[in-house]
Coordinates of C-alpha atoms and ligand atoms in Angstrom, one line a residue:
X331 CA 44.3 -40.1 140.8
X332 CA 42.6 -42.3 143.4
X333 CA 41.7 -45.2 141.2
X334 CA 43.6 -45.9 137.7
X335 CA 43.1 -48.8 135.1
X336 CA 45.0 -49.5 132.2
X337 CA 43.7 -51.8 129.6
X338 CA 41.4 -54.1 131.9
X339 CA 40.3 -56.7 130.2
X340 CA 38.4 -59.8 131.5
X341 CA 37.2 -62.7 129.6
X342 CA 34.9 -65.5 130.7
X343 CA 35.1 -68.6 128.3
X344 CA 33.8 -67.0 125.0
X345 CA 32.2 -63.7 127.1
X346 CA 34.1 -60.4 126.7
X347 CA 33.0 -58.9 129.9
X348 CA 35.2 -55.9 130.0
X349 CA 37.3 -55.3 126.5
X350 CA 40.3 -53.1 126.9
X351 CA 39.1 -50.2 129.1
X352 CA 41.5 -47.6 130.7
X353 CA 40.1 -44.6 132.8
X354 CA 41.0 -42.4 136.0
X355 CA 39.3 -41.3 138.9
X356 CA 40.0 -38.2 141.0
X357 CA 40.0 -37.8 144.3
X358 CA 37.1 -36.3 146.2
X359 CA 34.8 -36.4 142.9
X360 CA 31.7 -38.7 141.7
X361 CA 32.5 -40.6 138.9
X362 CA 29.7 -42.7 137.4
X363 CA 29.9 -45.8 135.1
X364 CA 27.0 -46.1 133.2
X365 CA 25.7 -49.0 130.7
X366 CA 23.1 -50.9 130.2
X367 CA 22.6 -54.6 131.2
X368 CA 25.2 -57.2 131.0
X369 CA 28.1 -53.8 129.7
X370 CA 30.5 -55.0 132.0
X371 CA 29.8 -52.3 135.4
X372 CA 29.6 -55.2 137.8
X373 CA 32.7 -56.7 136.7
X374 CA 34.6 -53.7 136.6
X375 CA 33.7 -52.9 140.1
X376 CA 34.9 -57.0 141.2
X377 CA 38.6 -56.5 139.7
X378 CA 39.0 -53.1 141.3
X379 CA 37.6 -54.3 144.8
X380 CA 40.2 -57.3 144.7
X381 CA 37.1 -60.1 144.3
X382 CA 37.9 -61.0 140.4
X383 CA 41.3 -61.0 138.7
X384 CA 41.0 -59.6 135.2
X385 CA 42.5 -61.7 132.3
X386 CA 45.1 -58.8 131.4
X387 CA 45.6 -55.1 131.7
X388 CA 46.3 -53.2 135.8
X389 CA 44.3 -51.8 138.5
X390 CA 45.3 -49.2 140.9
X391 CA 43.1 -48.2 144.2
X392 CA 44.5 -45.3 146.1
X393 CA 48.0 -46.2 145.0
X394 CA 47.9 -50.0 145.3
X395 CA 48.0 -52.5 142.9
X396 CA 45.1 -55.0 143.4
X397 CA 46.3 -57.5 141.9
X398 CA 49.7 -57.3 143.9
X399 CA 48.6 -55.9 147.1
X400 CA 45.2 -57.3 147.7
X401 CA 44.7 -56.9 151.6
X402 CA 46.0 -52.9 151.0
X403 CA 43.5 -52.1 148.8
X404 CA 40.7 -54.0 150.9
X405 CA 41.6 -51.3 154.1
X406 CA 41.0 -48.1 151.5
X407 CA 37.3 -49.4 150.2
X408 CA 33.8 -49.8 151.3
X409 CA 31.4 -51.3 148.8
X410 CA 27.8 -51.5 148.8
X411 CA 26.6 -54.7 146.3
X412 CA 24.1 -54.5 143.6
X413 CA 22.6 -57.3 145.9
X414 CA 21.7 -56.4 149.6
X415 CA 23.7 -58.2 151.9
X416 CA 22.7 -57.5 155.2
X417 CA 21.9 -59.7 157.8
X418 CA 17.7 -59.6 157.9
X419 CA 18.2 -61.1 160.9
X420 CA 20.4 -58.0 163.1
X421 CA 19.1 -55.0 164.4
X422 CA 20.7 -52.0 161.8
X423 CA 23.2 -51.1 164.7
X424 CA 24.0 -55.0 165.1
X425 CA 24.7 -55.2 161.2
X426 CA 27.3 -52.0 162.0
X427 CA 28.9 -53.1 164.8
X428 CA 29.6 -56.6 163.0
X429 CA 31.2 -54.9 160.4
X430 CA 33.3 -53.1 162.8
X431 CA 34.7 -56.3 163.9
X432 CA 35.3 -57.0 160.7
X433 CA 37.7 -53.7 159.8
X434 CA 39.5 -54.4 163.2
X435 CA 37.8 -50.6 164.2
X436 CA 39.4 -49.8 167.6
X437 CA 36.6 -51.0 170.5
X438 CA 36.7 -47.4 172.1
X439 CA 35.9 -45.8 168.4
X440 CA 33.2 -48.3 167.6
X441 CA 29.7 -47.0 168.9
X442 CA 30.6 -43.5 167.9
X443 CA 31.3 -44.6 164.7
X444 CA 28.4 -46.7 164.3
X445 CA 26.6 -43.9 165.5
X446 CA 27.5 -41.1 163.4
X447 CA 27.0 -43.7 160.4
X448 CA 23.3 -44.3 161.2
X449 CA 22.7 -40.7 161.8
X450 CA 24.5 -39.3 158.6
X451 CA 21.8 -41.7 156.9
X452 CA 18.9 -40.5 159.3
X453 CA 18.3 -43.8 160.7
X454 CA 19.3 -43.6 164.2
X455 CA 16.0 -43.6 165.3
X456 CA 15.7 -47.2 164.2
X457 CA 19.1 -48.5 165.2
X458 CA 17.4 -50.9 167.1
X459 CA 14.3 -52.2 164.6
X460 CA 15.3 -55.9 162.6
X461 CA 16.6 -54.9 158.7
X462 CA 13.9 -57.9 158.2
X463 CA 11.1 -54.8 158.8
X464 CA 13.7 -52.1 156.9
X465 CA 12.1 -51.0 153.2
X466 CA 14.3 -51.5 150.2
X467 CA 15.1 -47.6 151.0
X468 CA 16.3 -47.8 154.4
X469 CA 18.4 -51.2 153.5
X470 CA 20.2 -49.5 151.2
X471 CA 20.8 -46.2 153.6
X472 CA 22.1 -49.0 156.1
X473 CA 24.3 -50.8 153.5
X474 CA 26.0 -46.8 152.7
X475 CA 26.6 -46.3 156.2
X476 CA 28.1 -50.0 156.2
X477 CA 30.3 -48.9 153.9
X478 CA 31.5 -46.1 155.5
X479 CA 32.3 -47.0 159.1
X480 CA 36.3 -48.0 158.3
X481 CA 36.4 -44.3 156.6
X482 CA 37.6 -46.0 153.5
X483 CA 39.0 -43.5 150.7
X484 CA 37.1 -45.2 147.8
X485 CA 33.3 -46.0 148.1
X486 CA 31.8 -48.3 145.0
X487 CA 28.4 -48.1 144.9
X488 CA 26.9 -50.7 142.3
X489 CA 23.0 -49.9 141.1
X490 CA 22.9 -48.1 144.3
X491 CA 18.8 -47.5 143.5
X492 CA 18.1 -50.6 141.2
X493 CA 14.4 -51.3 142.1
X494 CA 13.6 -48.5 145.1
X495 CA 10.8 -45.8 144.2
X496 CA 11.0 -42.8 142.9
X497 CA 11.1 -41.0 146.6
X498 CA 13.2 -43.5 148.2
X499 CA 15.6 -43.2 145.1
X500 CA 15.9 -39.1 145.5
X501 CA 16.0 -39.5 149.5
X502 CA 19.4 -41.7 149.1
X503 CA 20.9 -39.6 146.5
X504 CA 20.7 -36.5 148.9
X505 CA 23.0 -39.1 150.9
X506 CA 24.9 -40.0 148.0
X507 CA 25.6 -36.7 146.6
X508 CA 26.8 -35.4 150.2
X509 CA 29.6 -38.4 150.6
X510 CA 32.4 -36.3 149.1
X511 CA 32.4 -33.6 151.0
X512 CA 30.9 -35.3 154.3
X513 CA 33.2 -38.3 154.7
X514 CA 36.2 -37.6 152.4
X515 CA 35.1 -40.4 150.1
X516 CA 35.5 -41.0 146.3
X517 CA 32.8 -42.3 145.1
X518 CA 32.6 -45.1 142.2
X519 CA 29.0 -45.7 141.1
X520 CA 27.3 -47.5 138.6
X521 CA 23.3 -46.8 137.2
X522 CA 21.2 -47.3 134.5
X523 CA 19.1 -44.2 135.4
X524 CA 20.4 -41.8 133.1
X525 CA 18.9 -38.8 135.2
X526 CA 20.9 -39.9 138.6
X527 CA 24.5 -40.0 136.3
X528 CA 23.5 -36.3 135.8
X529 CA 24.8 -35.7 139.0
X530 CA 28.3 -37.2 138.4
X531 CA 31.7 -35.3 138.0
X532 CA 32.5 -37.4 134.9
X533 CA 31.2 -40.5 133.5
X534 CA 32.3 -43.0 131.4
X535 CA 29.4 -45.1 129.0
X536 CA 30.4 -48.4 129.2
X537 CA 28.8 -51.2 126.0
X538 CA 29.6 -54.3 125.8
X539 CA 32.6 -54.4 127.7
X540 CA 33.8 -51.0 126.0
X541 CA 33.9 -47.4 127.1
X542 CA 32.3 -45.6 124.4
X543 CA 32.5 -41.9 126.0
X544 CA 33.7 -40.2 129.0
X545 CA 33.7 -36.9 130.2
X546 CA 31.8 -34.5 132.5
X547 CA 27.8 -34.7 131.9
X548 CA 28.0 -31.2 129.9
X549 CA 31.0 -32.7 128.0
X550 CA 28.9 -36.0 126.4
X551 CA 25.7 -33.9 126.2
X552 CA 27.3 -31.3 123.9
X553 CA 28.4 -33.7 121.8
X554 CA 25.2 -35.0 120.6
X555 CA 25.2 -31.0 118.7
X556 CA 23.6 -28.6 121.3
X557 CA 20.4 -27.0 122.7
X558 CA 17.4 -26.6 120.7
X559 CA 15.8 -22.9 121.5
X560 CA 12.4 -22.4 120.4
X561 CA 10.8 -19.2 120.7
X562 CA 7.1 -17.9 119.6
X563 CA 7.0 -14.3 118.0
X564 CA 4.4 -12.2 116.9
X565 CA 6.1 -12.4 113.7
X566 CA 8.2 -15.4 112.8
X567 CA 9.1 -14.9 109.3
X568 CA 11.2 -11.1 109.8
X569 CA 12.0 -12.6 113.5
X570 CA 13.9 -15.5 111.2
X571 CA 15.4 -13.6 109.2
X572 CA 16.6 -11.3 112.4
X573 CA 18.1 -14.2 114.4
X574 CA 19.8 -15.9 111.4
X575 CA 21.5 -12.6 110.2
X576 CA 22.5 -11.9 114.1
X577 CA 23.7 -15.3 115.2
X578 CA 24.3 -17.0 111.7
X579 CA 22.8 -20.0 112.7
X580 CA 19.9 -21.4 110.8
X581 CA 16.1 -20.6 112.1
X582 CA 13.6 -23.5 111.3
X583 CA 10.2 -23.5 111.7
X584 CA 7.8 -26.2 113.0
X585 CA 3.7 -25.2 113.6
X586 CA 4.0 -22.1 114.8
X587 CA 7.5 -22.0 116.9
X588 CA 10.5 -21.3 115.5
X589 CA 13.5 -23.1 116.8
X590 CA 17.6 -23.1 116.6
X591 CA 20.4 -25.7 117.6
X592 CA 23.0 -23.5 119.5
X593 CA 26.0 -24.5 121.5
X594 CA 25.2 -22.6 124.4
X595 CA 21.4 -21.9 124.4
X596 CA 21.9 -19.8 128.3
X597 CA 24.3 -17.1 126.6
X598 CA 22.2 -17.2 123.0
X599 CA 18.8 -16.3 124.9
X600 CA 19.7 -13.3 126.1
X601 CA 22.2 -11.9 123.3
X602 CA 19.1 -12.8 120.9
X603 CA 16.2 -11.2 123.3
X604 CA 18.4 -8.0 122.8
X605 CA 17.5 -7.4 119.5
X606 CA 14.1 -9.1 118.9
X607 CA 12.9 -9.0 122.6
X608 CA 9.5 -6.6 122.0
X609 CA 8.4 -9.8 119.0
X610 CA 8.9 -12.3 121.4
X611 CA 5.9 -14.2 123.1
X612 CA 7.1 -17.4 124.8
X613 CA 11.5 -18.5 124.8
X614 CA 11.9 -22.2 125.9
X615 CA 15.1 -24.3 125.7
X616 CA 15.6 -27.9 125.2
X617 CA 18.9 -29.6 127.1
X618 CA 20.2 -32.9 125.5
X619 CA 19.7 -35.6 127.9
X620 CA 22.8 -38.5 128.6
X621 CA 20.0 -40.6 126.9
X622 CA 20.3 -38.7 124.0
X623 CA 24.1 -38.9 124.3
X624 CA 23.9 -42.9 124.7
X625 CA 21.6 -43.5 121.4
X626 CA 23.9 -41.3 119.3
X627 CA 26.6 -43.1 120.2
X628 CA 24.9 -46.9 120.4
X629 CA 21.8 -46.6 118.0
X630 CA 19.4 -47.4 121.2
X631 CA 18.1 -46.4 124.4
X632 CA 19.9 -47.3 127.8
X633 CA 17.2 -49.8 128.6
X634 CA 15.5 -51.0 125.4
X635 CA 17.0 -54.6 126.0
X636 CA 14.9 -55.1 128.9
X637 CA 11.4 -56.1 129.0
X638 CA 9.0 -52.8 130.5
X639 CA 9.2 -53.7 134.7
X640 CA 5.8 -53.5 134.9
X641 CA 5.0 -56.6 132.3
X642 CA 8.2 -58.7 133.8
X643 CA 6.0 -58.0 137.2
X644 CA 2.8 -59.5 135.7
X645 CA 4.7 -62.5 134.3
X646 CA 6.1 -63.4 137.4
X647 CA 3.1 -63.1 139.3
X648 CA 0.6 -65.1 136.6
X649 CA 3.3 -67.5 136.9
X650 CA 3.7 -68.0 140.5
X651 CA -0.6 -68.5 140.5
X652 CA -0.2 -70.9 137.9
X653 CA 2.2 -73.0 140.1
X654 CA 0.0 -71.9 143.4
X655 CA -2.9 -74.1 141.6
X656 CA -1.5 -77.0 140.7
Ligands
ATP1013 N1 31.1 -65.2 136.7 C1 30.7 -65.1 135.4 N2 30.8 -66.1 134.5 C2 30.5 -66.0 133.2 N3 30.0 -64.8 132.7 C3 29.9 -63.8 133.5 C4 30.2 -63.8 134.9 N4 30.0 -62.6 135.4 C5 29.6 -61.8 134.4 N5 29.5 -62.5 133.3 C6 29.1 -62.0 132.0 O1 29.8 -60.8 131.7 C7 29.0 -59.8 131.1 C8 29.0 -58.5 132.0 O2 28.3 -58.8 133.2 P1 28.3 -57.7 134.4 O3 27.6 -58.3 135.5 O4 29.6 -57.1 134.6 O5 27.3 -56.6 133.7 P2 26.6 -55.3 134.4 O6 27.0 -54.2 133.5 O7 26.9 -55.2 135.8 O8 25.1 -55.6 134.1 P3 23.8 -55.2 135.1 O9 23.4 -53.8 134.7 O10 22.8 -56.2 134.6 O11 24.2 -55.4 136.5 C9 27.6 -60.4 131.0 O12 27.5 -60.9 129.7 C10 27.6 -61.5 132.0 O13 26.8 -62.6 131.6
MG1014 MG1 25.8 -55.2 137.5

């Protein structure tokens, strides 16, 4: 296991930030930590990069203790913050190369590192253009390939897409998704988009300072009780009676579909269209989403707690008129 935590806990004054939470990481594999605002991700992320020391419980990063060996497990990680911290002011290959000074990379290794970094996140074309004229996209390409060029083992990736468009969010997950196998890397990532966790070898939901769940994302989503299959027939009543005697699961009907909670709706499709195929007009299934999984578990949505971006937008700019006038 490349990262371990047992019992982390981390108070601040009368704040529970992260209550009591143990988990694992494997080597090689995605493993996402997802929550909503103020869970606890961010500080989580702190202790295990060495920047915060928790109030009790351990932390292990590829076999070193951070609290005991600090500078040890510095060498084995690359982090990119859920702030951007790249110098506006640099050229993208100028913000790499400063970084390798930083790692101690040896000189003759360093443009061929920086190199393959800026390439591997298609942006060697504008190694040379100011991160001042960079979109939030290619800033947070740059800040991945940052985080790569010391080949740590362990790369923690904190809101890796907070704010960035739908495009520019899918472009850097094709990055993301590829670190494993490309560059040897574990990744540690936190989100709040509940469709990018999907993509995660395991995940743990994190509340309040609490992991709620973990497991794979079929794991959580079978908890929340399976697929829903609806099918239209030419004849729902027998075809109900068919598919309930055949699978002993109860048939429903709603308007003019019937529909079934199975385990496994891919195997129950075809075992059912064996019988009743000839009656049947239109099959589709309905997966449990993790945002299904997260208000079973919680009572509410990943993101009600937050105002709707798009109002929080037209605050902030009435308000910044408002003080424009005066
Ligand atoms: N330095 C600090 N001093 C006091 N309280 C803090 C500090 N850092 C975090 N907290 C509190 O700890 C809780 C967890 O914060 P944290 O930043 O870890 O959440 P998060 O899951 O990363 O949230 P977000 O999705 O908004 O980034 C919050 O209630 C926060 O206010
Ligand atoms: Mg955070």
């Amino acid at each position: 296991m490349i990262i371990k935590v047992e019992n982390l806990t981390k108070r601040f004054d009368s704040i529970t930030a992260v209550d009591d939470i143990s988990f694992e990481v494997e080597e090689g594999t995605i493993f996402g930590f997802l929550g909503p605002n103020g869970a606890g991700k961010t500080t989580t992320i702190n202790i295990l990069c060495t920047l915060l020391s928790p109030t009790s419980g351990r932390a292990f990063v590829a076999g070193h203790d951070c609290m005991k060996e600090p500078a040890d497990v510095r060498k084995a990680i690359g982090i990119v913050f859920q702030d951007t911290t790249l110098d506006k002011d640099l050229t993208a290959y100028e913000n790499l190369v400063f970084h390798t000074y930083l790692y101690n990379v040896p000189k003759d290794e360093m443009r061929g590192r920086v190199y393959d970094a800026l390439r591997f996140v298609d942006l060697y074309e504008r190694k040379d253009d100011l991160v001042k004229k960079f979109s939030g996209g290619m800033k947070r390409r740059l800040e991945v390939a940052r985080g790569l060029i010391h080949r740590p083992r362990v790369l923690f990736l904190d809101e890796p897409t907070l704010g960035l468009d739908p495009q520019s969010r899918a472009n850097l997950w094709e990055f993301i998704t590829k670190l494993p196998e490309k560059h040897y890397v574990t990744v540690f990532m936190t989100t709040h988009y509940m469709e990018e966790a999907e993509v995660c070898d395991k995940i743990a939901i994190i509340d309040r300072g609490k992991i709620i769940a973990m497991g794979t994302p079929d794991e959580l989503k079978r908890t929340v009780g399976g697929d829903v299959v609806y099918i239209k027939t030419t004849d729902n009543v027998n075809t109900k009676e068919e598919i309930e005697r055949l699978l002993g699961l109860a048939v429903s009907e709603k308007e003019d579909e019937l529909y079934l909670t199975c385990n496994m709706g891919d195997t129950c499709i075809p075992e059912m269209m064996r019988t009743i195929g000839e009656k049947v007009l239109s099959v589709r299934l309905q997966r449990p989403t993790l945002n299904d999984v997260f208000l079973k578990l919680t009572g509410k949505a990943i993101r009600e707690e937050e105002a709707p971006p798009e109002k929080g937008i037209k605050e902030y700019v009435r308000a910044y008129r408002r003080r424009k006038e005066k």
